[in-house]
Amino acid sequence: MPDDIFEHPRLTAIYDVLEGDRSDLDVYVSAALDTQARDALDIGCGTGSLALLLASRGIVVTALDPAAGSLDVARRKPGAEQIRWVQGYAEDIPELQVDLVTITGNVAQAIVDDDAWSRTLARIHDVLRPDGSLVFETRIPARTAWTEWNRRDSFSVRDIPGVGRVESWVETTGVDGPLVSFRWTYVFAGDGEVLTSDSTVRFREREELESALVEHGFTVADIRDAPDRPGREMIFYARPAMS
């Protein structure tokens, strides 16, 4: 089931405001423009920020996410009618062929089960045209990002129009090998309601990701530093291997 942060109506309503600057999406827009993508599949589209950016540039977009709450927000945004919104996981990707597949944010890491990750890569390979591209990001395990997931380092306060003051922070709740669990806490000052959302992500090493891509019929074209988080995240660029 999707985490509460992506489903609870009070949290999905403020998600975009708390996310703030989305310069992290620039690399995906650039990838679409550089490859002259005509159509794209955005996996884990959330509230639709990237899907809408791509559609605004004339790209035909299919956007997939398991969270109905996030999709409800996305569908209400200007320009949303241009996009094909699909609720579900990899097995729910419709029959289509695209030039570009994107997996932004923490979505790749949120696919923690090995079989689910394998099914996702296999389905992506099915829908990508032979000259298409897969672009996704993932945190570098050696940077141990979870050590900064504590109230002191992550505490934030935002005054949100129509909502009021919202305090938020994240705390690591468990580390089990490559799996890291954490909890977001949100305090709504107006009525004092406290909401929490628990998540688990998987930190995969570069070599593990490269091997999985090759196993599923991809060639790794490039691995770049995330420009907005240098030294913290990798951006993978892959394409179907030539048969």
Tab-separated table of C-alpha atoms in Angstrom:
chain	number	residue	atom	x	y	z
A	1	MET	CA	0.000	0.000	0.000
A	2	PRO	CA	1.243	3.548	-0.691
A	3	ASP	CA	2.587	5.500	2.281
A	4	ASP	CA	0.234	7.950	4.003
A	5	ILE	CA	2.217	10.923	2.719
A	6	PHE	CA	0.979	10.006	-0.761
A	7	GLU	CA	-2.573	9.042	0.200
A	8	HIS	CA	-3.882	11.050	3.149
A	9	PRO	CA	-5.868	13.997	1.741
A	10	ARG	CA	-4.462	16.462	4.246
A	11	LEU	CA	-0.896	15.469	3.365
A	12	THR	CA	-1.318	15.242	-0.402
A	13	ALA	CA	-2.847	18.737	-0.345
A	14	ILE	CA	0.402	20.229	1.001
A	15	TYR	CA	2.889	17.873	-0.643
A	16	ASP	CA	3.919	20.212	-3.457
A	17	VAL	CA	4.357	23.173	-1.116
A	18	LEU	CA	6.609	21.194	1.205
A	19	GLU	CA	8.616	19.834	-1.730
A	20	GLY	CA	9.367	23.417	-2.776
A	21	ASP	CA	11.846	23.968	-5.598
A	22	ARG	CA	11.745	21.105	-8.111
A	23	SER	CA	15.023	21.801	-9.847
A	24	ASP	CA	15.689	18.072	-9.413
A	25	LEU	CA	13.359	17.529	-12.384
A	26	ASP	CA	15.537	19.566	-14.759
A	27	VAL	CA	17.681	16.562	-15.682
A	28	TYR	CA	14.600	14.650	-16.808
A	29	VAL	CA	13.277	17.502	-18.915
A	30	SER	CA	16.751	17.859	-20.450
A	31	ALA	CA	16.857	14.125	-21.186
A	32	ALA	CA	13.514	14.375	-22.959
A	33	LEU	CA	14.607	17.340	-25.031
A	34	ASP	CA	18.081	15.968	-25.797
A	35	THR	CA	16.623	12.693	-27.104
A	36	GLN	CA	13.737	14.440	-28.853
A	37	ALA	CA	11.309	12.150	-27.043
A	38	ARG	CA	7.852	12.115	-28.581
A	39	ASP	CA	6.266	10.178	-25.740
A	40	ALA	CA	7.178	9.253	-22.182
A	41	LEU	CA	6.175	7.054	-19.275
A	42	ASP	CA	6.641	8.603	-15.823
A	43	ILE	CA	6.731	5.844	-13.179
A	44	GLY	CA	5.881	6.992	-9.676
A	45	CYS	CA	4.529	10.273	-10.985
A	46	GLY	CA	3.139	11.387	-7.613
A	47	THR	CA	1.293	14.688	-7.905
A	48	GLY	CA	2.316	15.008	-11.555
A	49	SER	CA	5.027	17.671	-11.475
A	50	LEU	CA	7.293	16.075	-14.086
A	51	ALA	CA	4.444	14.698	-16.201
A	52	LEU	CA	3.032	18.199	-16.566
A	53	LEU	CA	6.436	19.680	-17.422
A	54	LEU	CA	6.908	17.121	-20.177
A	55	ALA	CA	3.383	17.528	-21.511
A	56	SER	CA	3.842	21.306	-21.649
A	57	ARG	CA	6.652	20.664	-24.125
A	58	GLY	CA	4.433	18.687	-26.463
A	59	ILE	CA	5.393	15.216	-25.229
A	60	VAL	CA	2.640	12.601	-24.967
A	61	VAL	CA	2.810	11.412	-21.356
A	62	THR	CA	1.505	8.370	-19.521
A	63	ALA	CA	1.899	8.799	-15.763
A	64	LEU	CA	1.761	5.859	-13.341
A	65	ASP	CA	1.439	5.845	-9.565
A	66	PRO	CA	-0.099	3.466	-7.000
A	67	ALA	CA	-1.395	6.287	-4.780
A	68	ALA	CA	-4.925	7.388	-5.607
A	69	GLY	CA	-4.539	10.418	-3.335
A	70	SER	CA	-1.561	11.771	-5.247
A	71	LEU	CA	-3.259	11.146	-8.585
A	72	ASP	CA	-6.330	13.045	-7.377
A	73	VAL	CA	-4.107	16.085	-6.805
A	74	ALA	CA	-2.384	15.623	-10.160
A	75	ARG	CA	-5.644	15.383	-12.087
A	76	ARG	CA	-6.827	18.739	-10.706
A	77	LYS	CA	-3.810	20.665	-11.995
A	78	PRO	CA	-3.925	22.856	-15.125
A	79	GLY	CA	-2.970	20.828	-18.175
A	80	ALA	CA	-3.735	17.487	-16.504
A	81	GLU	CA	-6.252	16.606	-19.207
A	82	GLN	CA	-3.364	16.138	-21.650
A	83	ILE	CA	-1.941	13.242	-19.631
A	84	ARG	CA	-2.985	9.603	-19.356
A	85	TRP	CA	-3.070	8.902	-15.614
A	86	VAL	CA	-2.829	5.262	-14.506
A	87	GLN	CA	-3.126	4.000	-10.944
A	88	GLY	CA	-0.979	0.969	-10.238
A	89	TYR	CA	2.412	-0.700	-10.297
A	90	ALA	CA	4.673	-2.082	-13.042
A	91	GLU	CA	2.249	-4.843	-13.946
A	92	ASP	CA	-0.410	-2.192	-14.534
A	93	ILE	CA	1.579	-0.314	-17.178
A	94	PRO	CA	-0.669	-0.311	-20.246
A	95	GLU	CA	0.368	-1.578	-23.647
A	96	LEU	CA	2.355	1.233	-25.230
A	97	GLN	CA	5.682	2.149	-26.786
A	98	VAL	CA	7.615	5.202	-25.592
A	99	ASP	CA	10.888	6.999	-26.216
A	100	LEU	CA	11.545	7.792	-22.555
A	101	VAL	CA	10.849	6.241	-19.151
A	102	THR	CA	11.527	8.295	-16.032
A	103	ILE	CA	11.660	7.330	-12.348
A	104	THR	CA	12.202	10.470	-10.283
A	105	GLY	CA	12.799	11.227	-6.616
A	106	ASN	CA	12.971	8.258	-4.270
A	107	VAL	CA	10.712	6.029	-6.364
A	108	ALA	CA	13.378	3.564	-7.506
A	109	GLN	CA	14.518	3.126	-3.907
A	110	ALA	CA	10.934	2.699	-2.734
A	111	ILE	CA	10.728	-0.478	-4.819
A	112	VAL	CA	12.417	-2.483	-2.072
A	113	ASP	CA	11.468	-6.025	-3.095
A	114	ASP	CA	13.903	-7.686	-5.508
A	115	ASP	CA	11.125	-9.365	-7.489
A	116	ALA	CA	9.196	-6.097	-7.784
A	117	TRP	CA	12.333	-4.289	-8.989
A	118	SER	CA	12.940	-7.065	-11.520
A	119	ARG	CA	9.356	-6.883	-12.788
A	120	THR	CA	9.626	-3.110	-13.079
A	121	LEU	CA	12.807	-3.253	-15.169
A	122	ALA	CA	11.364	-6.014	-17.344
A	123	ARG	CA	8.194	-4.054	-18.030
A	124	ILE	CA	10.177	-0.892	-18.785
A	125	HIS	CA	12.224	-2.857	-21.308
A	126	ASP	CA	8.986	-4.043	-22.917
A	127	VAL	CA	7.612	-0.538	-23.464
A	128	LEU	CA	10.813	1.265	-24.503
A	129	ARG	CA	11.499	1.627	-28.180
A	130	PRO	CA	14.883	0.220	-29.294
A	131	ASP	CA	16.385	3.718	-29.332
A	132	GLY	CA	14.597	4.825	-26.160
A	133	SER	CA	16.040	5.817	-22.791
A	134	LEU	CA	15.444	5.018	-19.127
A	135	VAL	CA	16.481	7.739	-16.670
A	136	PHE	CA	16.266	7.357	-12.893
A	137	GLU	CA	17.996	8.516	-9.745
A	138	THR	CA	19.103	6.870	-6.526
A	139	ARG	CA	21.022	7.910	-3.432
A	140	ILE	CA	24.668	6.894	-3.014
A	141	PRO	CA	24.721	4.418	-0.081
A	142	ALA	CA	28.177	5.495	1.111
A	143	ARG	CA	26.808	8.942	1.956
A	144	THR	CA	24.546	7.361	4.627
A	145	ALA	CA	21.773	9.911	4.103
A	146	TRP	CA	19.730	8.305	6.865
A	147	THR	CA	22.133	9.616	9.522
A	148	GLU	CA	20.745	13.101	8.761
A	149	TRP	CA	17.134	11.969	9.092
A	150	ASN	CA	16.515	13.292	12.564
A	151	ARG	CA	14.391	16.060	14.047
A	152	ARG	CA	17.297	18.417	14.649
A	153	ASP	CA	18.578	18.362	11.064
A	154	SER	CA	15.256	18.123	9.228
A	155	PHE	CA	12.843	20.292	11.248
A	156	SER	CA	10.957	22.740	9.040
A	157	VAL	CA	8.108	25.227	9.485
A	158	ARG	CA	5.953	26.475	6.629
A	159	ASP	CA	3.030	28.881	6.594
A	160	ILE	CA	0.783	27.487	3.883
A	161	PRO	CA	-2.052	29.631	2.478
A	162	GLY	CA	-5.423	28.207	3.434
A	163	VAL	CA	-3.808	25.719	5.785
A	164	GLY	CA	-1.736	27.679	8.265
A	165	ARG	CA	1.483	26.794	10.030
A	166	VAL	CA	2.775	23.261	9.463
A	167	GLU	CA	5.787	21.799	11.241
A	168	SER	CA	7.477	18.750	9.736
A	169	TRP	CA	10.511	16.559	10.277
A	170	VAL	CA	11.810	13.089	9.424
A	171	GLU	CA	13.427	10.503	11.677
A	172	THR	CA	15.118	7.204	10.864
A	173	THR	CA	13.280	4.372	12.606
A	174	GLY	CA	15.368	1.398	11.539
A	175	VAL	CA	18.291	0.192	9.440
A	176	ASP	CA	18.388	-3.428	8.275
A	177	GLY	CA	21.205	-3.905	5.801
A	178	PRO	CA	20.265	-1.981	2.646
A	179	LEU	CA	16.763	-1.264	3.963
A	180	VAL	CA	16.196	1.991	5.820
A	181	SER	CA	12.875	2.859	7.453
A	182	PHE	CA	11.858	6.370	8.461
A	183	ARG	CA	8.888	8.363	9.691
A	184	TRP	CA	7.691	11.805	8.644
A	185	THR	CA	5.776	13.792	11.252
A	186	TYR	CA	3.488	16.730	10.443
A	187	VAL	CA	1.964	19.056	13.027
A	188	PHE	CA	-0.888	21.330	11.910
A	189	ALA	CA	-0.805	24.318	14.245
A	190	GLY	CA	-4.352	25.417	13.441
A	191	ASP	CA	-6.064	22.468	15.113
A	192	GLY	CA	-3.089	20.618	16.587
A	193	GLU	CA	-3.554	17.505	14.470
A	194	VAL	CA	-0.439	15.356	14.206
A	195	LEU	CA	-0.056	13.038	11.218
A	196	THR	CA	2.746	10.579	10.543
A	197	SER	CA	3.826	8.626	7.478
A	198	ASP	CA	6.140	5.601	7.602
A	199	SER	CA	8.318	4.562	4.674
A	200	THR	CA	11.081	2.112	3.802
A	201	VAL	CA	13.624	2.504	1.002
A	202	ARG	CA	16.408	0.326	-0.338
A	203	PHE	CA	19.927	1.647	-0.852
A	204	ARG	CA	21.411	-0.217	-3.839
A	205	GLU	CA	25.079	-0.005	-4.732
A	206	ARG	CA	26.081	1.243	-8.178
A	207	GLU	CA	27.350	-2.192	-9.210
A	208	GLU	CA	24.092	-3.840	-8.112
A	209	LEU	CA	22.058	-1.433	-10.219
A	210	GLU	CA	24.309	-1.835	-13.249
A	211	SER	CA	24.078	-5.638	-13.023
A	212	ALA	CA	20.293	-5.557	-12.759
A	213	LEU	CA	20.023	-3.289	-15.792
A	214	VAL	CA	22.287	-5.511	-17.911
A	215	GLU	CA	20.404	-8.616	-16.749
A	216	HIS	CA	17.160	-7.067	-17.996
A	217	GLY	CA	18.495	-6.192	-21.420
A	218	PHE	CA	19.803	-2.663	-20.922
A	219	THR	CA	23.067	-0.944	-21.693
A	220	VAL	CA	24.178	1.635	-19.134
A	221	ALA	CA	24.907	4.689	-21.240
A	222	ASP	CA	25.979	7.000	-18.442
A	223	ILE	CA	25.913	7.542	-14.685
A	224	ARG	CA	26.063	11.169	-13.620
A	225	ASP	CA	26.179	13.125	-10.417
A	226	ALA	CA	22.843	14.696	-9.515
A	227	PRO	CA	23.404	18.407	-10.232
A	228	ASP	CA	21.182	19.566	-7.377
A	229	ARG	CA	22.648	17.058	-4.885
A	230	PRO	CA	26.288	16.571	-5.926
A	231	GLY	CA	28.001	13.640	-4.295
A	232	ARG	CA	24.734	12.407	-2.831
A	233	GLU	CA	22.798	10.909	-5.734
A	234	MET	CA	23.449	9.157	-9.027
A	235	ILE	CA	21.462	9.666	-12.207
A	236	PHE	CA	21.375	6.513	-14.340
A	237	TYR	CA	20.903	6.723	-18.109
A	238	ALA	CA	20.191	3.358	-19.761
A	239	ARG	CA	18.857	2.137	-23.075
A	240	PRO	CA	17.857	-1.217	-24.532
A	241	ALA	CA	20.894	-3.236	-25.544
A	242	MET	CA	21.369	-3.845	-29.236
A	243	SER	CA	20.434	-7.425	-30.068
